[in-house]
PDB file of C-alpha atoms and ligand atoms in Angstrom:
ATOM      1  CA  MET A   1    -184.775 209.850  35.647  1.00  0.00           C
ATOM      2  CA  LYS A   2    -182.673 206.642  36.975  1.00  0.00           C
ATOM      3  CA  MET A   3    -179.369 205.683  36.570  1.00  0.00           C
ATOM      4  CA  ILE A   4    -178.877 201.863  36.085  1.00  0.00           C
ATOM      5  CA  LEU A   5    -175.654 200.287  36.784  1.00  0.00           C
ATOM      6  CA  ALA A   6    -176.097 196.721  35.937  1.00  0.00           C
ATOM      7  CA  ILE A   7    -172.873 194.199  36.452  1.00  0.00           C
ATOM      8  CA  VAL A   8    -172.982 191.134  34.074  1.00  0.00           C
ATOM      9  CA  GLN A   9    -171.027 187.973  33.113  1.00  0.00           C
ATOM     10  CA  ASP A  10    -168.709 188.417  30.265  1.00  0.00           C
ATOM     11  CA  LYS A  11    -170.306 186.102  28.508  1.00  0.00           C
ATOM     12  CA  ASP A  12    -173.649 188.013  28.833  1.00  0.00           C
ATOM     13  CA  ALA A  13    -172.513 191.341  27.702  1.00  0.00           C
ATOM     14  CA  ASN A  14    -172.716 191.403  24.023  1.00  0.00           C
ATOM     15  CA  ARG A  15    -175.943 190.138  24.281  1.00  0.00           C
ATOM     16  CA  LEU A  16    -176.662 192.890  26.175  1.00  0.00           C
ATOM     17  CA  SER A  17    -175.132 195.402  24.118  1.00  0.00           C
ATOM     18  CA  ASN A  18    -177.298 194.463  20.815  1.00  0.00           C
ATOM     19  CA  LYS A  19    -180.613 194.444  23.013  1.00  0.00           C
ATOM     20  CA  PHE A  20    -180.441 198.065  24.614  1.00  0.00           C
ATOM     21  CA  ILE A  21    -179.663 199.218  20.516  1.00  0.00           C
ATOM     22  CA  ASP A  22    -182.818 196.966  19.739  1.00  0.00           C
ATOM     23  CA  HIS A  23    -184.478 199.011  22.147  1.00  0.00           C
ATOM     24  CA  ASN A  24    -183.083 201.950  22.028  1.00  0.00           C
ATOM     25  CA  VAL A  25    -181.743 201.867  25.494  1.00  0.00           C
ATOM     26  CA  ARG A  26    -178.663 204.320  25.290  1.00  0.00           C
ATOM     27  CA  ALA A  27    -175.943 202.476  27.292  1.00  0.00           C
ATOM     28  CA  THR A  28    -172.311 202.599  28.420  1.00  0.00           C
ATOM     29  CA  LYS A  29    -170.339 199.504  29.000  1.00  0.00           C
ATOM     30  CA  LEU A  30    -167.514 199.442  31.174  1.00  0.00           C
ATOM     31  CA  SER A  31    -164.670 196.621  31.747  1.00  0.00           C
ATOM     32  CA  SER A  32    -164.615 195.640  35.285  1.00  0.00           C
ATOM     33  CA  THR A  33    -163.448 193.172  37.142  1.00  0.00           C
ATOM     34  CA  GLY A  34    -165.378 191.308  39.992  1.00  0.00           C
ATOM     35  CA  GLY A  35    -163.416 192.008  43.561  1.00  0.00           C
ATOM     36  CA  PHE A  36    -164.015 188.168  44.866  1.00  0.00           C
ATOM     37  CA  LEU A  37    -163.210 186.092  41.617  1.00  0.00           C
ATOM     38  CA  LYS A  38    -160.929 188.751  40.353  1.00  0.00           C
ATOM     39  CA  SER A  39    -161.960 187.841  36.588  1.00  0.00           C
ATOM     40  CA  GLY A  40    -163.638 190.011  34.166  1.00  0.00           C
ATOM     41  CA  ASN A  41    -167.385 191.347  33.931  1.00  0.00           C
ATOM     42  CA  ALA A  42    -168.815 193.877  32.286  1.00  0.00           C
ATOM     43  CA  THR A  43    -170.662 196.936  34.395  1.00  0.00           C
ATOM     44  CA  PHE A  44    -173.384 198.925  31.741  1.00  0.00           C
ATOM     45  CA  ILE A  45    -174.223 202.543  32.976  1.00  0.00           C
ATOM     46  CA  VAL A  46    -177.921 203.210  31.682  1.00  0.00           C
ATOM     47  CA  GLY A  47    -179.710 206.695  32.325  1.00  0.00           C
ATOM     48  CA  ILE A  48    -183.232 206.108  31.938  1.00  0.00           C
ATOM     49  CA  GLU A  49    -186.301 207.332  32.035  1.00  0.00           C
ATOM     50  CA  ASP A  50    -188.307 206.519  35.096  1.00  0.00           C
ATOM     51  CA  GLU A  51    -191.047 204.883  33.283  1.00  0.00           C
ATOM     52  CA  ARG A  52    -188.960 202.950  31.012  1.00  0.00           C
ATOM     53  CA  VAL A  53    -186.931 201.424  34.284  1.00  0.00           C
ATOM     54  CA  ASP A  54    -188.885 197.922  34.428  1.00  0.00           C
ATOM     55  CA  GLU A  55    -188.248 197.907  30.680  1.00  0.00           C
ATOM     56  CA  VAL A  56    -184.440 198.179  31.057  1.00  0.00           C
ATOM     57  CA  LEU A  57    -184.373 195.336  34.232  1.00  0.00           C
ATOM     58  CA  LYS A  58    -186.191 193.339  31.781  1.00  0.00           C
ATOM     59  CA  LEU A  59    -183.744 193.086  29.439  1.00  0.00           C
ATOM     60  CA  ILE A  60    -181.008 192.644  31.826  1.00  0.00           C
ATOM     61  CA  GLU A  61    -183.209 189.891  33.633  1.00  0.00           C
ATOM     62  CA  GLU A  62    -183.740 188.070  29.975  1.00  0.00           C
ATOM     63  CA  THR A  63    -179.983 188.580  29.388  1.00  0.00           C
ATOM     64  CA  SER A  64    -178.108 187.367  32.193  1.00  0.00           C
ATOM     65  CA  LYS A  65    -177.844 183.550  32.885  1.00  0.00           C
ATOM     66  CA  ALA A  66    -176.494 182.368  36.353  1.00  0.00           C
ATOM     67  CA  ARG A  67    -173.249 180.098  35.822  1.00  0.00           C
ATOM     68  CA  LYS A  68    -171.126 177.809  38.430  1.00  0.00           C
ATOM     69  CA  SER A  69    -167.834 179.180  39.087  1.00  0.00           C
ATOM     70  CA  TYR A  70    -164.739 178.438  41.063  1.00  0.00           C
ATOM     71  CA  VAL A  71    -162.265 179.797  42.830  1.00  0.00           C
ATOM     72  CA  GLN A  72    -159.276 178.047  44.533  1.00  0.00           C
ATOM     73  CA  SER A  73    -159.130 177.904  48.366  1.00  0.00           C
ATOM     74  CA  PRO A  74    -156.568 180.130  50.421  1.00  0.00           C
ATOM     75  CA  ILE A  75    -153.303 177.746  51.249  1.00  0.00           C
ATOM     76  CA  THR A  76    -151.355 178.713  54.202  1.00  0.00           C
ATOM     77  CA  LEU A  77    -147.807 178.803  54.360  1.00  0.00           C
ATOM     78  CA  ASP A  78    -147.454 175.919  56.779  1.00  0.00           C
ATOM     79  CA  LEU A  79    -143.773 174.935  57.542  1.00  0.00           C
ATOM     80  CA  SER A  80    -144.757 171.722  58.880  1.00  0.00           C
ATOM     81  CA  MET A  81    -145.230 170.506  55.441  1.00  0.00           C
ATOM     82  CA  ASP A  82    -148.660 168.825  56.473  1.00  0.00           C
ATOM     83  CA  GLY A  83    -149.354 168.519  52.813  1.00  0.00           C
ATOM     84  CA  GLN A  84    -152.278 171.390  52.193  1.00  0.00           C
ATOM     85  CA  VAL A  85    -153.713 171.109  49.056  1.00  0.00           C
ATOM     86  CA  PRO A  86    -155.422 173.902  47.515  1.00  0.00           C
ATOM     87  CA  TYR A  87    -159.265 172.909  46.418  1.00  0.00           C
ATOM     88  CA  PRO A  88    -161.732 174.545  44.342  1.00  0.00           C
ATOM     89  CA  ILE A  89    -164.837 176.253  45.850  1.00  0.00           C
ATOM     90  CA  GLU A  90    -167.645 176.336  43.951  1.00  0.00           C
ATOM     91  CA  VAL A  91    -169.530 179.713  43.802  1.00  0.00           C
ATOM     92  CA  GLU A  92    -172.627 180.551  41.800  1.00  0.00           C
ATOM     93  CA  VAL A  93    -172.305 183.821  39.828  1.00  0.00           C
ATOM     94  CA  GLY A  94    -174.909 185.872  38.503  1.00  0.00           C
ATOM     95  CA  GLY A  95    -177.122 186.401  36.832  1.00  0.00           C
ATOM     96  CA  ALA A  96    -176.513 190.015  36.869  1.00  0.00           C
ATOM     97  CA  THR A  97    -176.083 192.556  40.251  1.00  0.00           C
ATOM     98  CA  VAL A  98    -178.408 195.650  39.498  1.00  0.00           C
ATOM     99  CA  PHE A  99    -178.292 198.933  41.241  1.00  0.00           C
ATOM    100  CA  VAL A 100    -181.580 201.714  40.442  1.00  0.00           C
ATOM    101  CA  LEU A 101    -179.819 204.966  41.726  1.00  0.00           C
ATOM    102  CA  PRO A 102    -181.766 208.543  41.715  1.00  0.00           C
ATOM    103  CA  VAL A 103    -180.856 211.024  39.092  1.00  0.00           C
ATOM    104  CA  GLU A 104    -180.170 214.401  40.519  1.00  0.00           C
ATOM    105  CA  ASN A 105    -179.474 216.187  37.037  1.00  0.00           C
ATOM    106  CA  PHE A 106    -178.843 214.775  33.638  1.00  0.00           C
ATOM    107  CA  LEU A 107    -176.846 217.589  31.045  1.00  0.00           C
ATOM    108  CA  ARG A 108    -175.702 217.014  28.075  1.00  0.00           C
ATOM    109  CA  PHE A 109    -173.529 219.313  26.201  1.00  0.00           C
TER     110      PHE A 109
HETATM  111  P1  2BA B   1    -166.962 189.145  41.948  1.00  0.00           P
HETATM  112  O1  2BA B   1    -166.727 189.869  43.162  1.00  0.00           O
HETATM  113  O2  2BA B   1    -166.165 188.296  41.462  1.00  0.00           O
HETATM  114  O3  2BA B   1    -168.174 187.722  42.885  1.00  0.00           O
HETATM  115  C1  2BA B   1    -168.333 187.061  42.113  1.00  0.00           C
HETATM  116  C2  2BA B   1    -169.472 185.645  42.934  1.00  0.00           C
HETATM  117  O4  2BA B   1    -168.512 185.268  43.901  1.00  0.00           O
HETATM  118  C3  2BA B   1    -170.678 186.471  43.683  1.00  0.00           C
HETATM  119  O5  2BA B   1    -171.194 186.208  42.608  1.00  0.00           O
HETATM  120  C4  2BA B   1    -170.919 185.352  44.595  1.00  0.00           C
HETATM  121  O6  2BA B   1    -171.479 184.321  44.125  1.00  0.00           O
HETATM  122  C5  2BA B   1    -169.791 184.967  44.755  1.00  0.00           C
HETATM  123  N1  2BA B   1    -168.686 185.848  45.733  1.00  0.00           N
HETATM  124  C6  2BA B   1    -168.870 187.050  46.072  1.00  0.00           C
HETATM  125  N2  2BA B   1    -167.959 187.123  47.506  1.00  0.00           N
HETATM  126  C7  2BA B   1    -167.905 186.435  47.795  1.00  0.00           C
HETATM  127  C8  2BA B   1    -167.681 186.188  49.452  1.00  0.00           C
HETATM  128  N3  2BA B   1    -166.735 187.456  50.043  1.00  0.00           N
HETATM  129  N4  2BA B   1    -167.700 184.566  49.912  1.00  0.00           N
HETATM  130  C9  2BA B   1    -168.473 184.071  48.688  1.00  0.00           C
HETATM  131  N5  2BA B   1    -168.836 184.203  48.066  1.00  0.00           N
HETATM  132  C10 2BA B   1    -168.517 185.228  47.387  1.00  0.00           C
HETATM  133  P2  2BA B   1    -172.356 187.540  42.448  1.00  0.00           P
HETATM  134  O7  2BA B   1    -172.963 187.788  43.567  1.00  0.00           O
HETATM  135  O8  2BA B   1    -173.624 187.132  41.333  1.00  0.00           O
HETATM  136  O9  2BA B   1    -171.758 188.759  41.809  1.00  0.00           O
HETATM  137  C11 2BA B   1    -171.124 189.051  40.574  1.00  0.00           C
HETATM  138  C12 2BA B   1    -170.011 190.186  40.323  1.00  0.00           C
HETATM  139  O10 2BA B   1    -171.419 191.356  40.879  1.00  0.00           O
HETATM  140  C13 2BA B   1    -169.041 190.280  41.528  1.00  0.00           C
HETATM  141  O11 2BA B   1    -167.952 189.791  41.005  1.00  0.00           O
HETATM  142  C14 2BA B   1    -168.661 191.780  41.603  1.00  0.00           C
HETATM  143  O12 2BA B   1    -168.242 192.110  40.212  1.00  0.00           O
HETATM  144  C15 2BA B   1    -170.477 192.506  41.635  1.00  0.00           C
HETATM  145  N6  2BA B   1    -171.322 192.297  42.758  1.00  0.00           N
HETATM  146  C16 2BA B   1    -171.667 191.440  43.409  1.00  0.00           C
HETATM  147  N7  2BA B   1    -172.491 192.077  44.398  1.00  0.00           N
HETATM  148  C17 2BA B   1    -171.570 193.411  44.005  1.00  0.00           C
HETATM  149  C18 2BA B   1    -172.120 194.459  45.220  1.00  0.00           C
HETATM  150  N8  2BA B   1    -172.734 194.749  46.525  1.00  0.00           N
HETATM  151  N9  2BA B   1    -171.191 195.715  45.234  1.00  0.00           N
HETATM  152  C19 2BA B   1    -170.716 196.068  44.307  1.00  0.00           C
HETATM  153  N10 2BA B   1    -170.496 194.743  42.930  1.00  0.00           N
HETATM  154  C20 2BA B   1    -171.169 193.672  43.641  1.00  0.00           C
END
């Protein structure tokens, strides 16, 4: 068994949840926040049999789009008043960031 941790953009999260339901994939969705953009994303936890890992990765890949986002450049406190104007820096977010981990034990009580 493997655990798949998939971080996807909020905009893709509902579609991915629905795909998991359609394909009988059990998943837990957590609301998360990207450390860099500090904006909301979603993290899915999926426990899945080894032989279904590729199927789940395909569902994630099909659903997750890369999008451009913008972050403000840092402003430094410049006492010379040398007109430092923050400007937006473009970053490409996603599709999805995915980790596949081995599961030592899977228990349900
Ligand atoms: P964020 O940390 O908010 O990052 C959003 C996007 O900003 C990243 O997209 C990347 O394009 C850019 N970025 C992140 N850190 C950067 C840096 N130090 N310098 C320049 N640009 C940077 P993605 O790479 O697609 O990541 C999307 C989200 O996936 C991340 O949101 C974070 O929540 C998660 N993530 C990505 N890599 C991770 C990792 N190695 N471990 C844990 N979470 C990760």
